[in-house]
Coordinates of C-alpha atoms and ligand atoms in Angstrom, one line a residue:
X1 CA 59.8 41.2 12.5
X2 CA 59.6 43.1 15.8
X3 CA 63.1 43.8 17.3
X4 CA 64.0 43.2 20.9
X5 CA 63.3 46.1 23.4
X6 CA 66.1 48.6 23.5
X7 CA 65.6 49.0 27.2
X8 CA 63.2 47.8 29.9
X9 CA 62.8 47.7 33.6
X10 CA 63.1 44.3 35.1
X11 CA 61.4 43.5 38.5
X12 CA 59.7 46.1 40.6
X13 CA 61.3 47.9 43.5
X14 CA 64.1 47.1 43.7
X15 CA 64.6 46.3 40.0
X16 CA 67.3 46.7 37.3
X17 CA 67.5 48.5 34.0
X18 CA 68.2 46.0 31.2
X19 CA 69.3 47.4 27.9
X20 CA 70.9 46.3 24.6
X21 CA 74.6 47.2 24.7
X22 CA 74.7 49.1 21.3
X23 CA 78.4 49.4 21.3
X24 CA 78.6 45.6 20.6
X25 CA 76.3 45.6 17.6
X26 CA 76.2 44.4 14.9
X27 CA 78.8 41.7 15.9
X28 CA 77.2 40.6 19.1
X29 CA 73.8 41.0 20.6
X30 CA 74.3 41.5 24.3
X31 CA 71.9 42.8 27.0
X32 CA 73.3 44.3 30.2
X33 CA 71.7 44.8 33.6
X34 CA 72.5 48.1 35.2
X35 CA 72.2 48.1 39.0
X36 CA 73.9 51.3 40.0
X37 CA 73.4 54.9 38.9
X38 CA 77.1 55.0 38.0
X39 CA 76.6 52.2 35.5
X40 CA 73.6 54.0 34.0
X41 CA 75.7 57.2 33.6
X42 CA 78.5 55.3 32.0
X43 CA 76.1 53.5 29.6
X44 CA 74.7 56.8 28.4
X45 CA 78.1 58.4 28.1
X46 CA 79.7 55.5 26.3
X47 CA 76.7 55.2 23.9
X48 CA 75.7 51.7 25.1
X49 CA 72.3 53.3 25.1
X50 CA 72.0 56.3 22.7
X51 CA 69.6 58.3 20.6
X52 CA 67.7 61.1 22.2
X53 CA 64.4 59.4 23.3
X54 CA 66.2 56.3 24.5
X55 CA 68.6 58.4 26.5
X56 CA 65.6 60.1 28.2
X57 CA 64.0 56.7 29.1
X58 CA 67.4 55.4 30.4
X59 CA 67.9 58.5 32.5
X60 CA 64.4 58.2 34.0
X61 CA 65.1 54.5 35.0
X62 CA 68.5 55.6 36.1
X63 CA 66.9 57.8 38.8
X64 CA 65.1 54.7 40.1
X65 CA 68.3 52.7 40.1
X66 CA 70.0 55.5 42.0
X67 CA 67.3 55.9 44.8
X68 CA 66.1 52.4 45.4
X69 CA 68.6 51.7 48.2
X70 CA 67.3 54.8 50.1
X71 CA 63.6 53.7 50.5
X72 CA 64.0 53.3 54.2
X73 CA 66.0 56.4 54.8
X74 CA 64.7 59.5 56.5
X75 CA 63.0 62.0 54.1
X76 CA 65.8 64.6 54.2
X77 CA 68.4 61.9 53.3
X78 CA 66.2 60.5 50.6
X79 CA 65.6 64.0 49.1
X80 CA 69.4 64.8 49.1
X81 CA 70.0 61.5 47.3
X82 CA 67.3 62.2 44.7
X83 CA 68.7 65.6 44.0
X84 CA 72.2 64.2 43.7
X85 CA 71.1 61.4 41.3
X86 CA 69.1 63.9 39.1
X87 CA 72.1 66.3 38.9
X88 CA 74.6 63.5 38.3
X89 CA 72.6 61.9 35.4
X90 CA 72.2 65.4 33.8
X91 CA 76.0 65.4 33.3
X92 CA 76.1 62.3 31.2
X93 CA 75.5 63.9 27.8
X94 CA 74.7 67.5 27.0
X95 CA 72.9 67.7 23.6
X96 CA 69.8 65.5 23.6
X97 CA 67.1 67.6 25.4
X98 CA 65.0 64.4 26.1
X99 CA 67.5 63.6 28.9
X100 CA 66.7 66.8 30.7
X101 CA 63.1 66.6 29.9
X102 CA 62.8 63.2 31.5
X103 CA 64.8 64.2 34.6
X104 CA 62.6 67.3 35.0
X105 CA 59.5 65.2 34.7
X106 CA 60.7 63.0 37.6
X107 CA 61.8 66.0 39.6
X108 CA 58.3 67.6 39.2
X109 CA 56.6 64.3 40.4
X110 CA 58.8 64.2 43.5
X111 CA 58.2 67.9 44.2
X112 CA 54.4 67.3 44.1
X113 CA 54.7 64.8 47.0
X114 CA 56.1 66.9 49.9
X115 CA 54.6 64.7 52.7
X116 CA 55.0 61.2 51.2
X117 CA 57.4 58.5 52.4
X118 CA 60.5 57.7 50.3
X119 CA 58.9 54.3 49.4
X120 CA 55.8 56.0 48.1
X121 CA 57.7 58.6 46.2
X122 CA 59.9 55.9 44.6
X123 CA 56.8 54.1 43.5
X124 CA 55.4 57.2 41.8
X125 CA 58.8 57.8 40.2
X126 CA 58.9 54.3 38.8
X127 CA 55.3 54.8 37.5
X128 CA 56.5 58.0 35.8
X129 CA 59.5 56.4 34.2
X130 CA 57.3 53.6 32.9
X131 CA 54.9 56.2 31.6
X132 CA 57.7 58.0 29.8
X133 CA 58.7 54.8 28.1
X134 CA 55.1 53.9 27.1
X135 CA 54.5 57.4 25.8
X136 CA 57.6 57.3 23.8
X137 CA 56.5 54.0 22.2
X138 CA 53.1 55.6 21.3
X139 CA 54.8 58.7 19.9
X140 CA 57.0 56.6 17.6
X141 CA 53.9 54.9 16.1
X142 CA 52.2 58.2 15.6
X143 CA 55.2 59.7 13.9
X144 CA 55.3 56.7 11.5
X145 CA 51.7 57.2 10.6
X146 CA 52.1 61.0 10.0
X147 CA 55.3 60.7 8.1
X148 CA 54.6 57.7 5.9
X149 CA 52.5 59.8 3.5
X150 CA 55.5 62.0 2.8
X151 CA 57.6 59.1 1.6
X152 CA 57.8 58.4 -2.1
X153 CA 55.8 55.3 -3.4
X154 CA 59.0 53.7 -4.4
X155 CA 62.7 54.4 -4.5
X156 CA 65.5 55.4 -2.3
X157 CA 65.4 57.3 1.0
X158 CA 68.6 58.5 2.7
X159 CA 69.0 58.6 6.5
X160 CA 71.9 59.6 8.7
X161 CA 72.9 58.1 12.1
X162 CA 70.4 55.8 13.7
X163 CA 66.9 57.1 14.5
X164 CA 65.3 53.7 14.8
X165 CA 64.0 51.4 17.5
X166 CA 67.5 51.3 19.1
X167 CA 67.3 55.1 19.6
X168 CA 63.8 55.0 21.2
X169 CA 61.5 52.8 23.3
X170 CA 59.4 52.1 20.2
X171 CA 60.0 51.8 16.4
X172 CA 62.1 54.9 16.1
X173 CA 61.5 58.4 14.7
X174 CA 63.0 58.6 11.2
X175 CA 63.0 54.9 10.8
X176 CA 59.5 54.6 12.1
X177 CA 58.4 56.8 9.2
X178 CA 60.2 54.4 6.8
X179 CA 58.8 51.3 8.5
X180 CA 55.3 52.6 8.4
X181 CA 55.6 53.6 4.7
X182 CA 56.9 50.1 3.9
X183 CA 54.0 48.5 5.9
X184 CA 51.6 50.6 3.9
X185 CA 53.0 49.0 0.7
X186 CA 55.6 51.5 -0.4
X187 CA 58.6 50.0 -2.1
X188 CA 61.5 51.8 -0.4
X189 CA 65.2 51.2 -0.4
X190 CA 67.0 52.7 2.6
X191 CA 70.4 54.3 2.1
X192 CA 72.2 54.5 5.4
X193 CA 75.1 57.0 5.8
X194 CA 77.7 55.1 7.7
X195 CA 78.0 58.1 10.1
X196 CA 81.5 58.7 11.1
X197 CA 83.1 58.4 13.6
X198 CA 81.0 55.9 15.6
X199 CA 79.2 54.3 12.6
X200 CA 75.7 54.3 14.0
X201 CA 74.4 54.2 10.4
X202 CA 76.5 51.2 9.3
X203 CA 76.2 49.3 12.6
X204 CA 72.8 50.1 13.9
X205 CA 70.5 51.4 11.1
X206 CA 71.7 48.7 8.8
X207 CA 71.1 46.1 11.5
X208 CA 67.6 47.3 12.2
X209 CA 66.6 47.4 8.5
X210 CA 68.1 44.0 7.9
X211 CA 66.3 42.5 10.9
X212 CA 63.0 43.8 9.4
X213 CA 63.7 42.6 5.9
X214 CA 63.9 46.2 4.5
X215 CA 66.4 46.6 1.7
X216 CA 69.3 48.7 3.0
X217 CA 72.5 49.9 1.4
X218 CA 75.3 51.5 3.5
X219 CA 77.3 54.3 2.0
X220 CA 80.2 56.4 3.3
X221 CA 79.0 59.8 4.4
X222 CA 80.9 61.4 1.6
X223 CA 78.8 59.6 -1.0
X224 CA 75.6 61.4 -0.3
X225 CA 76.1 64.0 -3.1
X226 CA 76.6 61.4 -5.7
X227 CA 73.5 59.5 -4.5
X228 CA 71.5 62.6 -5.0
X229 CA 73.0 63.6 -8.3
X230 CA 72.2 60.2 -9.6
X231 CA 68.7 60.3 -8.3
X232 CA 69.1 57.2 -6.2
X233 CA 67.3 58.9 -3.4
X234 CA 64.2 61.0 -3.6
X235 CA 63.8 61.9 0.1
X236 CA 65.9 62.3 3.2
X237 CA 64.6 61.6 6.7
X238 CA 66.6 62.0 9.9
X239 CA 66.0 62.2 13.7
X240 CA 66.9 65.1 16.1
X241 CA 68.5 65.6 19.5
X242 CA 67.2 69.1 20.1
X243 CA 65.0 71.4 18.2
X244 CA 65.0 75.2 18.9
X245 CA 61.9 77.4 18.9
X246 CA 62.7 78.6 15.3
X247 CA 62.9 75.0 14.0
X248 CA 66.7 74.7 13.8
X249 CA 67.6 71.1 14.4
X250 CA 70.6 69.6 16.2
X251 CA 71.3 66.0 15.1
X252 CA 74.3 63.7 14.6
X253 CA 77.2 65.6 13.0
X254 CA 77.0 65.3 9.2
X255 CA 73.2 66.0 9.2
X256 CA 73.8 69.6 8.2
X257 CA 75.9 68.5 5.1
X258 CA 73.1 66.2 4.0
X259 CA 70.5 68.9 4.4
X260 CA 72.6 71.4 2.3
X261 CA 73.1 68.7 -0.4
X262 CA 69.4 67.9 -0.4
X263 CA 68.5 71.5 -0.9
X264 CA 71.1 71.8 -3.8
X265 CA 69.5 68.8 -5.5
X266 CA 65.8 69.7 -4.9
X267 CA 65.3 66.7 -2.6
X268 CA 63.0 67.1 0.4
X269 CA 64.7 66.8 3.8
X270 CA 62.5 65.8 6.7
X271 CA 63.1 65.5 10.4
X272 CA 61.1 63.2 12.6
X273 CA 61.1 63.9 16.4
X274 CA 58.6 63.8 19.3
X275 CA 57.6 66.9 21.1
X276 CA 59.9 65.9 24.0
X277 CA 62.8 66.8 21.6
X278 CA 61.8 70.5 21.3
X279 CA 63.4 73.1 23.5
X280 CA 61.3 76.2 23.3
X281 CA 63.6 78.0 25.8
X282 CA 66.1 78.3 23.0
X283 CA 65.4 81.0 20.4
X284 CA 67.6 79.4 17.7
X285 CA 70.0 76.5 17.1
X286 CA 72.9 78.8 18.1
X287 CA 72.0 78.1 21.8
X288 CA 72.1 74.3 21.5
X289 CA 75.0 72.9 23.5
X290 CA 77.0 70.6 21.2
X291 CA 78.8 67.7 22.8
X292 CA 82.5 67.3 22.0
X293 CA 83.7 63.8 22.3
X294 CA 87.2 62.3 22.8
X295 CA 89.8 62.5 20.0
X296 CA 90.3 58.8 20.3
X297 CA 87.0 58.1 18.5
X298 CA 88.6 59.6 15.4
X299 CA 92.3 58.8 15.9
X300 CA 91.7 55.2 17.0
X301 CA 88.2 54.4 15.7
X302 CA 87.4 50.8 16.6
X303 CA 90.9 50.1 17.8
X304 CA 93.0 51.0 14.8
X305 CA 95.2 54.1 14.7
X306 CA 94.3 56.2 11.7
X307 CA 95.8 59.6 12.6
X308 CA 99.5 60.2 13.3
X309 CA 100.4 60.7 16.9
X310 CA 100.0 64.2 18.4
X311 CA 98.0 65.5 15.5
X312 CA 95.0 67.7 16.6
X313 CA 91.5 66.4 16.2
X314 CA 88.1 68.1 16.5
X315 CA 85.2 65.8 17.4
X316 CA 81.8 67.6 17.7
X317 CA 79.1 64.9 18.0
X318 CA 76.3 67.0 16.6
X319 CA 75.7 69.9 14.2
X320 CA 72.8 72.2 13.7
X321 CA 70.7 72.2 10.5
X322 CA 69.0 75.6 9.9
X323 CA 65.2 75.5 9.7
X324 CA 65.3 76.9 6.1
X325 CA 66.7 73.7 4.8
X326 CA 64.0 71.5 6.3
X327 CA 60.9 70.6 4.3
X328 CA 58.9 69.4 7.3
X329 CA 59.3 68.2 10.9
X330 CA 57.2 65.1 11.6
X331 CA 56.0 64.9 15.3
X332 CA 53.5 62.6 17.0
X333 CA 50.9 65.4 16.4
X334 CA 51.4 65.8 12.6
X335 CA 53.8 67.7 10.3
X336 CA 55.2 71.1 10.8
X337 CA 55.6 72.8 7.4
X338 CA 56.9 75.3 6.6
X339 CA 59.4 75.1 9.4
X340 CA 59.6 78.4 11.2
X341 CA 59.0 79.9 14.6
X342 CA 55.3 80.6 13.9
X343 CA 54.5 77.1 12.8
X344 CA 56.6 75.4 15.5
X345 CA 54.8 77.5 18.2
X346 CA 51.4 76.8 16.7
X347 CA 52.1 73.1 16.4
X348 CA 53.2 72.6 20.0
X349 CA 50.5 74.7 21.7
X350 CA 49.2 72.7 24.7
Ligands
MRU1 O1 75.4 60.1 19.5 P1 74.1 59.4 19.3 O2 74.2 58.1 18.7 O3 73.2 59.4 20.6 O4 73.3 60.4 18.3 C1 72.0 60.0 17.9 C2 71.4 60.9 16.9 O5 71.9 61.8 16.4 C3 70.0 60.5 16.5 O6 69.8 60.9 15.1 C4 69.0 61.3 17.3 O7 69.2 61.1 18.7 C5 67.6 61.0 17.1 S1 67.2 59.4 17.7 C6 65.6 59.0 17.4

């Protein structure tokens, strides 16, 4: 069964950004309409919309939300507003490069129209935001097709966090691979790491698989070693937030541990990500900015205090998996393997 769109533009100019509030899942399915750029910023920061490609799409539409009251303004005032909105949205989250990629695409479109009216520029920016969304949907489908062949014919596949439809405009990255493999007749059982502290695996991956009728079992993050030792999983597939030129991958914190465990147990560890998730300006994963989130996500997860008052907490939201632990990176173009600088460069050549 197809799941509802993670996000979509409603109306024309003016319009609103409608998205599923992912903080309410799985208990409640609620869509929210965002009418100000501050609301879009907050939705990205609070993970109402999350996952690298979905953040990129939301930011692109966020620009339209932020400029649409300035269509009758004089050009200098419109330009100043556009720059402000672009800079502001760039501060919402630091790690997923898709956010910056989408904002840069819109900035480039505006820069290519030096003599147009604000209304004409806004129209072109809306077209661009819609093209980014449509392109993301296509890339998800292509990743699924390329990755399905790498999945076992039957058995367990482990994933971490949520890299499904909720994290993209389409069917997802890692989950698209699993969905395509199942559609091709493979008998897969998904194991979803619960993904502390915000439980994207338990809340979102489990919800998506369940909606589609794909068998899914949620495990605590600390159970992955046991799953692998007992041969309950024979492959791992995860998404990515940013991939450096040498193939190092930033993804949800805990991904690195899973990759180390997979290596120790001789289980292939795959990453699925579109080309918009690569950051070739970074030589290695050491340069990837890692978001640190509030201590309250750990001390008071989902409302209950689980850490004594005044105890220190460290809450990085992502970690970096070294390229050497990755059996292949699945993109919309095919599969990068082995994962190293040479093959990444070759694969992404225009
Ligand atoms: O903090 P989140 O929920 O935005 O983190 C998301 C992830 O780490 C995903 O695995 C990644 O963005 C890939 S989504 C296709």
